[in-house]
C-alpha positions as MATLAB code, in Angstrom:
seq = 'MKAVHFGAGNIGRGFIGLLLSQAGYEVCFVDVNEELVLELKARGEYPVTLASEGQETTIVKGITALNSASEPEAAARAVAEADLVTTAVGVNILKFIAGTIAEGLKLRLQGESAPLHIIACENAIGGSTQLKEHVYGKLDDETKQKADQRVAFPDAAVDRIVPLQQHEDRLKVVVEPFYEWAVDRSQMFEGYTPVEGIHYVDRLEPYIERKLFTVNTGHCSAAYVGFLKGYETIQDAMKDDEVAAHVRAVLEETGAALVHKHGFNSAEHGAYIDTILERFRNPALTDEVSRVGRSPIRKLSPGDRLVSPAMLAFESGLPYKSLAKSMAAALLFDVPEDPESVELQASVRDIGVSDTASQYTGMAGEHPIMGELMEQYEALKAETEAGRS';
ca = [
      -9.297   -8.554  -16.469;
      -6.919   -6.487  -18.535;
      -3.236   -7.193  -19.157;
      -0.782   -4.942  -20.909;
       2.108   -6.758  -22.516;
       5.157   -4.937  -23.886;
       6.604   -6.712  -26.943;
       4.361   -8.098  -29.701;
       7.062  -10.304  -31.193;
       6.982  -14.074  -31.463;
       7.723  -14.672  -27.787;
       5.193  -12.057  -26.691;
       2.424  -13.493  -28.904;
       3.374  -17.184  -28.788;
       4.102  -17.493  -25.051;
       3.094  -14.713  -22.663;
       0.158  -13.304  -24.660;
      -1.168  -16.810  -25.309;
      -1.065  -17.829  -21.616;
      -2.625  -14.543  -20.399;
      -5.445  -14.905  -22.940;
      -6.050  -18.497  -21.928;
      -6.165  -17.328  -18.302;
      -8.977  -14.963  -19.084;
      -7.191  -11.675  -19.696;
      -7.921   -9.192  -22.441;
      -4.376   -8.524  -23.713;
      -3.182   -5.191  -25.062;
       0.150   -5.512  -26.796;
       2.436   -2.466  -26.753;
       5.102   -2.268  -29.437;
       6.811    0.202  -31.796;
       6.378   -1.882  -34.940;
       3.587    0.048  -36.660;
       2.653   -2.622  -39.208;
       2.408   -5.279  -36.492;
       0.369   -3.031  -34.229;
      -2.035   -2.103  -37.004;
      -2.593   -5.740  -37.976;
      -3.193   -6.796  -34.360;
      -5.682   -3.931  -33.950;
      -7.496   -4.785  -37.187;
      -7.805   -8.520  -36.584;
      -8.112   -8.746  -32.813;
      -6.792  -12.345  -32.933;
      -3.897  -14.436  -34.139;
      -2.959  -18.186  -34.431;
      -0.401  -20.061  -32.330;
       0.688  -23.508  -33.586;
       2.520  -26.077  -31.520;
       5.613  -27.608  -33.070;
       4.360  -31.129  -32.369;
       3.212  -34.136  -34.354;
      -0.374  -32.945  -34.247;
       0.459  -29.301  -35.091;
      -2.371  -28.138  -32.832;
      -3.384  -24.513  -33.399;
      -4.966  -22.091  -30.926;
      -6.627  -18.876  -31.991;
      -5.796  -16.170  -29.405;
      -8.772  -13.794  -29.305;
      -9.776  -10.630  -27.509;
      -6.516   -8.785  -28.112;
      -5.586   -5.314  -29.244;
      -2.394   -3.276  -29.580;
      -0.907    0.191  -29.185;
       2.202    1.876  -30.616;
       4.075    3.426  -27.698;
       5.993    5.691  -30.057;
       3.002    7.221  -31.881;
       0.396    6.691  -29.116;
       2.353    7.362  -25.884;
      -0.612    8.756  -23.954;
      -2.846    5.785  -24.856;
      -0.118    3.359  -23.896;
       0.359    5.123  -20.537;
      -3.413    5.038  -19.907;
      -3.443    1.302  -20.649;
      -0.781    0.759  -17.970;
      -2.771    2.974  -15.571;
      -5.894    0.835  -16.051;
      -4.205   -2.633  -16.227;
      -4.697   -5.508  -13.805;
      -1.280   -6.907  -14.836;
       1.684   -5.667  -16.859;
       4.244   -8.006  -18.507;
       7.188   -7.655  -20.873;
       9.078   -9.778  -23.395;
      11.251   -7.249  -25.188;
      14.820   -8.315  -24.357;
      16.605   -7.126  -21.253;
      18.503   -4.420  -23.147;
      15.188   -2.829  -24.238;
      13.746   -2.538  -20.717;
      15.179    0.945  -20.316;
      13.349    2.092  -23.449;
       9.897    1.021  -22.242;
      10.443    2.320  -18.727;
       9.220    5.814  -19.664;
       5.829    4.567  -20.821;
       5.390    2.445  -17.693;
       6.456    5.352  -15.489;
       3.907    7.692  -17.135;
       1.229    5.025  -16.628;
       2.094    4.683  -12.965;
       1.912    8.468  -12.486;
      -1.668    8.399  -13.798;
      -2.604    5.282  -11.829;
      -1.230    6.576   -8.525;
      -3.073    9.900   -8.650;
      -6.082    8.225   -7.017;
      -7.011    5.022   -5.271;
      -6.027    1.940   -7.289;
      -5.666   -1.777   -6.889;
      -2.192   -3.206   -6.421;
      -0.366   -3.818   -9.682;
       2.239   -6.466  -10.556;
       4.730   -5.755  -13.340;
       6.604   -8.849  -14.508;
       9.567   -8.751  -16.897;
       9.634  -12.079  -18.726;
      13.178  -11.850  -20.011;
      16.220  -14.111  -20.312;
      17.938  -12.446  -17.402;
      18.460  -12.872  -13.698;
      16.380  -10.228  -11.888;
      14.687   -8.837  -14.994;
      11.782   -7.252  -13.123;
      14.178   -5.775  -10.593;
      16.138   -4.216  -13.449;
      12.941   -2.842  -14.958;
      11.939   -1.342  -11.603;
      15.237    0.515  -11.410;
      14.659    1.994  -14.909;
      11.083    2.964  -14.077;
      11.923    4.435  -10.666;
      14.624    6.519  -12.344;
      11.800    8.412  -14.061;
       9.617    8.947  -10.986;
       9.769   11.698   -8.340;
      10.144   10.770   -4.667;
       6.480   11.162   -3.845;
       5.406    8.865   -6.654;
       8.068    6.340   -5.727;
       6.683    6.227   -2.162;
       3.158    5.570   -3.522;
       4.499    2.948   -5.903;
       6.258    1.165   -3.066;
       2.849    0.591   -1.500;
       0.828   -0.357   -4.601;
       3.205   -1.600   -7.355;
       5.360   -4.721   -7.221;
       7.968   -6.005   -9.678;
       8.238   -9.755   -8.994;
      11.109  -11.451  -10.811;
      10.375  -14.327  -13.168;
      12.011  -17.209  -15.001;
      10.602  -18.087  -18.412;
      11.361  -20.899  -20.785;
       9.926  -21.670  -24.228;
      11.789  -22.082  -27.498;
      10.311  -19.794  -30.129;
      12.582  -19.843  -33.203;
      12.904  -17.192  -35.878;
      10.181  -17.820  -38.426;
       8.332  -16.356  -41.381;
       4.803  -17.198  -42.411;
       2.349  -15.936  -45.008;
       0.274  -14.899  -42.060;
       2.637  -12.499  -40.242;
       0.778  -12.890  -36.959;
       1.104  -16.676  -36.871;
       3.615  -18.062  -34.336;
       4.994  -21.603  -34.030;
       6.159  -22.579  -30.550;
       7.415  -25.744  -28.896;
       4.883  -27.551  -26.655;
       7.067  -27.230  -23.534;
       6.966  -24.072  -21.447;
       7.780  -22.921  -17.924;
       6.919  -19.587  -16.296;
       7.940  -19.246  -12.652;
       7.321  -16.071  -10.626;
       8.720  -15.131   -7.181;
       5.603  -14.838   -5.018;
       7.663  -13.508   -2.099;
       7.851  -10.267   -4.097;
       4.087  -10.076   -4.642;
       1.222   -8.470   -2.712;
      -0.900  -10.747   -0.540;
      -4.216  -11.676   -2.138;
      -2.871  -11.594   -5.691;
      -4.930  -13.214   -8.434;
      -2.955  -16.229   -9.653;
      -2.596  -16.683  -13.419;
      -3.204  -20.210  -14.663;
       0.002  -21.451  -16.233;
       2.342  -19.539  -13.899;
       4.269  -21.489  -11.280;
       4.576  -19.354   -8.147;
       7.630  -20.116   -5.994;
       9.134  -18.768   -2.773;
      12.750  -18.842   -4.041;
      13.237  -18.012   -7.684;
      17.046  -18.223   -7.994;
      17.148  -22.045   -8.287;
      14.614  -21.947  -11.140;
      16.376  -19.075  -12.954;
      19.776  -20.743  -12.716;
      18.396  -24.187  -13.624;
      16.884  -22.725  -16.786;
      19.828  -20.425  -17.643;
      22.507  -23.038  -16.994;
      20.617  -25.860  -18.711;
      18.486  -24.527  -21.562;
      20.522  -21.419  -22.453;
      23.928  -22.940  -21.749;
      23.062  -26.088  -23.694;
      21.482  -24.202  -26.551;
      24.427  -21.886  -27.189;
      26.874  -24.763  -26.734;
      25.096  -26.604  -29.542;
      25.175  -23.427  -31.643;
      28.860  -22.642  -31.182;
      30.160  -26.188  -31.682;
      27.617  -26.774  -34.448;
      28.769  -23.601  -36.238;
      32.360  -24.841  -36.288;
      31.161  -28.073  -37.915;
      29.225  -26.179  -40.582;
      25.655  -26.833  -39.460;
      22.981  -24.231  -40.107;
      20.316  -25.396  -37.599;
      20.398  -26.619  -34.034;
      18.370  -29.650  -35.089;
      20.936  -30.688  -37.674;
      23.780  -30.049  -35.262;
      22.151  -32.263  -32.611;
      22.009  -35.142  -35.111;
      25.821  -35.162  -34.981;
      26.896  -37.555  -32.234;
      29.965  -35.423  -31.330;
      27.856  -32.258  -30.936;
      25.175  -34.058  -28.953;
      27.817  -35.667  -26.719;
      29.455  -32.288  -26.060;
      26.117  -30.664  -25.147;
      25.294  -33.517  -22.764;
      28.754  -33.206  -21.180;
      28.204  -29.493  -20.701;
      24.825  -30.075  -19.071;
      26.252  -32.753  -16.790;
      28.818  -30.185  -15.609;
      26.200  -27.477  -15.019;
      23.897  -30.081  -13.468;
      26.486  -31.168  -10.947;
      27.065  -27.543   -9.971;
      23.298  -26.864   -9.667;
      22.750  -29.933   -7.557;
      25.652  -28.937   -5.313;
      24.392  -25.330   -4.902;
      20.609  -25.744   -4.738;
      20.123  -29.289   -3.550;
      18.193  -30.505   -6.581;
      17.464  -34.193   -6.690;
      20.167  -35.685   -8.963;
      17.835  -38.189  -10.688;
      15.164  -35.543  -11.282;
      17.704  -33.107  -12.697;
      19.075  -35.856  -14.924;
      15.577  -36.342  -16.288;
      15.317  -32.580  -16.827;
      18.524  -32.678  -18.858;
      17.074  -35.479  -21.009;
      13.966  -33.377  -21.626;
      16.051  -30.365  -22.649;
      18.151  -32.446  -25.108;
      14.952  -33.791  -26.684;
      13.662  -30.229  -27.013;
      16.826  -29.250  -28.921;
      16.285  -32.207  -31.266;
      12.577  -31.399  -31.948;
      12.294  -32.023  -35.720;
       9.210  -29.794  -35.928;
      11.382  -26.751  -35.006;
      13.945  -25.078  -37.200;
      16.243  -22.985  -35.014;
      19.155  -21.364  -36.824;
      22.634  -21.699  -35.356;
      23.271  -18.034  -36.169;
      20.233  -16.942  -34.116;
      20.951  -19.112  -31.065;
      24.664  -18.165  -31.071;
      24.184  -14.444  -31.701;
      25.558  -11.877  -29.230;
      28.562  -13.987  -28.146;
      29.948  -11.097  -26.071;
      26.851  -11.038  -23.880;
      26.902  -14.835  -23.599;
      30.571  -14.796  -22.580;
      30.012  -12.102  -19.895;
      30.764  -12.963  -16.226;
      27.146  -13.389  -15.040;
      25.811  -15.212  -18.060;
      25.308  -18.812  -19.267;
      28.894  -19.973  -19.777;
      31.235  -18.193  -17.332;
      28.852  -18.181  -14.389;
      28.247  -21.970  -14.235;
      31.935  -22.628  -14.968;
      32.921  -20.407  -12.014;
      30.313  -22.155   -9.863;
      31.718  -25.556  -10.861;
      35.311  -24.383  -10.220;
      34.426  -22.941   -6.771;
      32.611  -26.196   -5.944;
      35.560  -28.364   -6.928;
      33.632  -29.808   -9.894;
      34.567  -30.298  -13.601;
      34.275  -27.450  -16.099;
      36.248  -28.725  -19.122;
      33.240  -28.901  -21.478;
      32.048  -25.446  -20.419;
      35.531  -24.115  -21.276;
      35.214  -25.772  -24.678;
      31.897  -23.957  -25.274;
      33.564  -20.661  -24.356;
      36.407  -21.414  -26.771;
      33.906  -22.198  -29.507;
      32.115  -18.898  -28.762;
      35.417  -17.079  -29.416;
      35.507  -18.759  -32.836;
      31.938  -17.773  -33.699;
      32.528  -15.675  -36.824;
      29.250  -14.326  -38.265;
      29.601  -11.060  -40.202;
      25.906  -10.225  -39.731;
      26.278  -10.263  -35.924;
      27.801   -7.000  -34.558;
      29.049   -8.699  -31.382;
      30.718  -11.464  -33.399;
      32.405   -8.857  -35.553;
      33.644   -6.969  -32.457;
      34.865  -10.197  -30.878;
      36.825  -11.269  -33.929;
      38.318   -7.787  -34.301;
      39.515   -7.982  -30.697;
      41.112  -11.374  -31.233;
      43.019   -9.932  -34.198;
      44.038   -6.780  -32.378;
      45.014   -7.984  -28.855;
      45.045  -11.773  -29.173;
      42.674  -14.439  -28.013;
      43.921  -14.658  -24.410;
      43.506  -10.952  -23.685;
      40.165  -10.934  -25.526;
      38.903  -13.877  -23.461;
      39.988  -12.155  -20.225;
      38.403   -8.868  -21.281;
      34.998  -10.292  -22.042;
      34.755  -13.104  -19.500;
      36.175  -11.094  -16.606;
      38.576  -13.948  -15.739;
      42.254  -13.260  -15.117;
      44.673  -14.815  -17.571;
      46.152  -17.086  -14.907;
      42.784  -18.459  -13.766;
      42.555  -22.280  -14.212;
      39.385  -21.984  -16.299;
      41.263  -19.633  -18.651;
      44.034  -22.199  -18.989;
      41.482  -24.844  -20.001;
      39.720  -22.394  -22.324;
      42.968  -21.592  -24.169;
      43.820  -25.281  -24.517;
      40.354  -25.956  -25.953;
      40.589  -22.937  -28.249;
      43.803  -24.093  -29.831;
      42.415  -27.601  -30.314;
      39.156  -26.343  -31.894;
      40.983  -23.880  -34.131;
      43.280  -26.669  -35.371;
      40.330  -28.995  -36.007;
      38.440  -26.262  -37.891;
      41.410  -25.344  -40.032;
      42.132  -29.003  -40.797;
      38.524  -29.491  -41.805;
      38.733  -26.579  -44.262;
      41.960  -27.722  -45.904;
];
């Protein structure tokens, strides 16, 4: 079985590529990083080490790679001949790989071919659906009609912490032991070949929101509050009782909203929160606050990890104070190397924090969550300034 995976970065190699290889697939990575592609081609294998006490290492074998920029025809042929196509490139990059996938589908659909599933493994709600829109935008009507019959884009929810890292062996990846990969089987063709390690579900939204509103919300909350207290890593921040207590409070708010909306078992979700907090504390990982907190504008957007659960909590008549504090901390995330942070701070200086918050969160200035956010912002700003004096 052949799988084509777009994105040969740490997540691609340490999560998706690893699982596909373990499930029996020959994996062809598609990327635009020439040095990375050449090394994957030359070696045909790479090591993945678990961030655990035993530091267990797996050698992922039987892999190759293609550069979609310099080898576009070969990359398209790989898609045409694949049994499965996956991505881990970042949701903003999906539009850039859509052309290669579209060319591959044009080749594939010229004759008889087996059904193909294309799964975007991104930190986004409806990632595969978004990819389909980009791909279909490059197909003519006849090819779209053929694709409707033989190509499916099932949405997925993925979860594994893979921090920024540098090793002497540039192909080596360190990942946490925990992972979850859920795929919406209602969007798949009957008779699909299940991949070992994937959890197939009939309703994906609860899994996507549970992950986004717990892992991603908690992670960025630790980053933004940790940044204000001067910590460089999530692990150091989580050693601070105040930071840890804030993150737990945030996850209790999102948890209450998730239980209310999706009917999760409260005790089971409480255990899930405990697991997530332990993952953030994992001493074998070093996850930089600047990395986890980067792109604060995206993380403050209406459908993302802070505003969306806060709105859900508000509409359900549930608390959202700690979520508002995380939003306020995001507005104070001042990292010159992060373009979104720079833009956010410039907006605060130019039009004020209230208008900036409204602009990026999509909430009206008179909204109750905005009132709480502003109160938390002033308190955090005062605390930070007092700590520096």
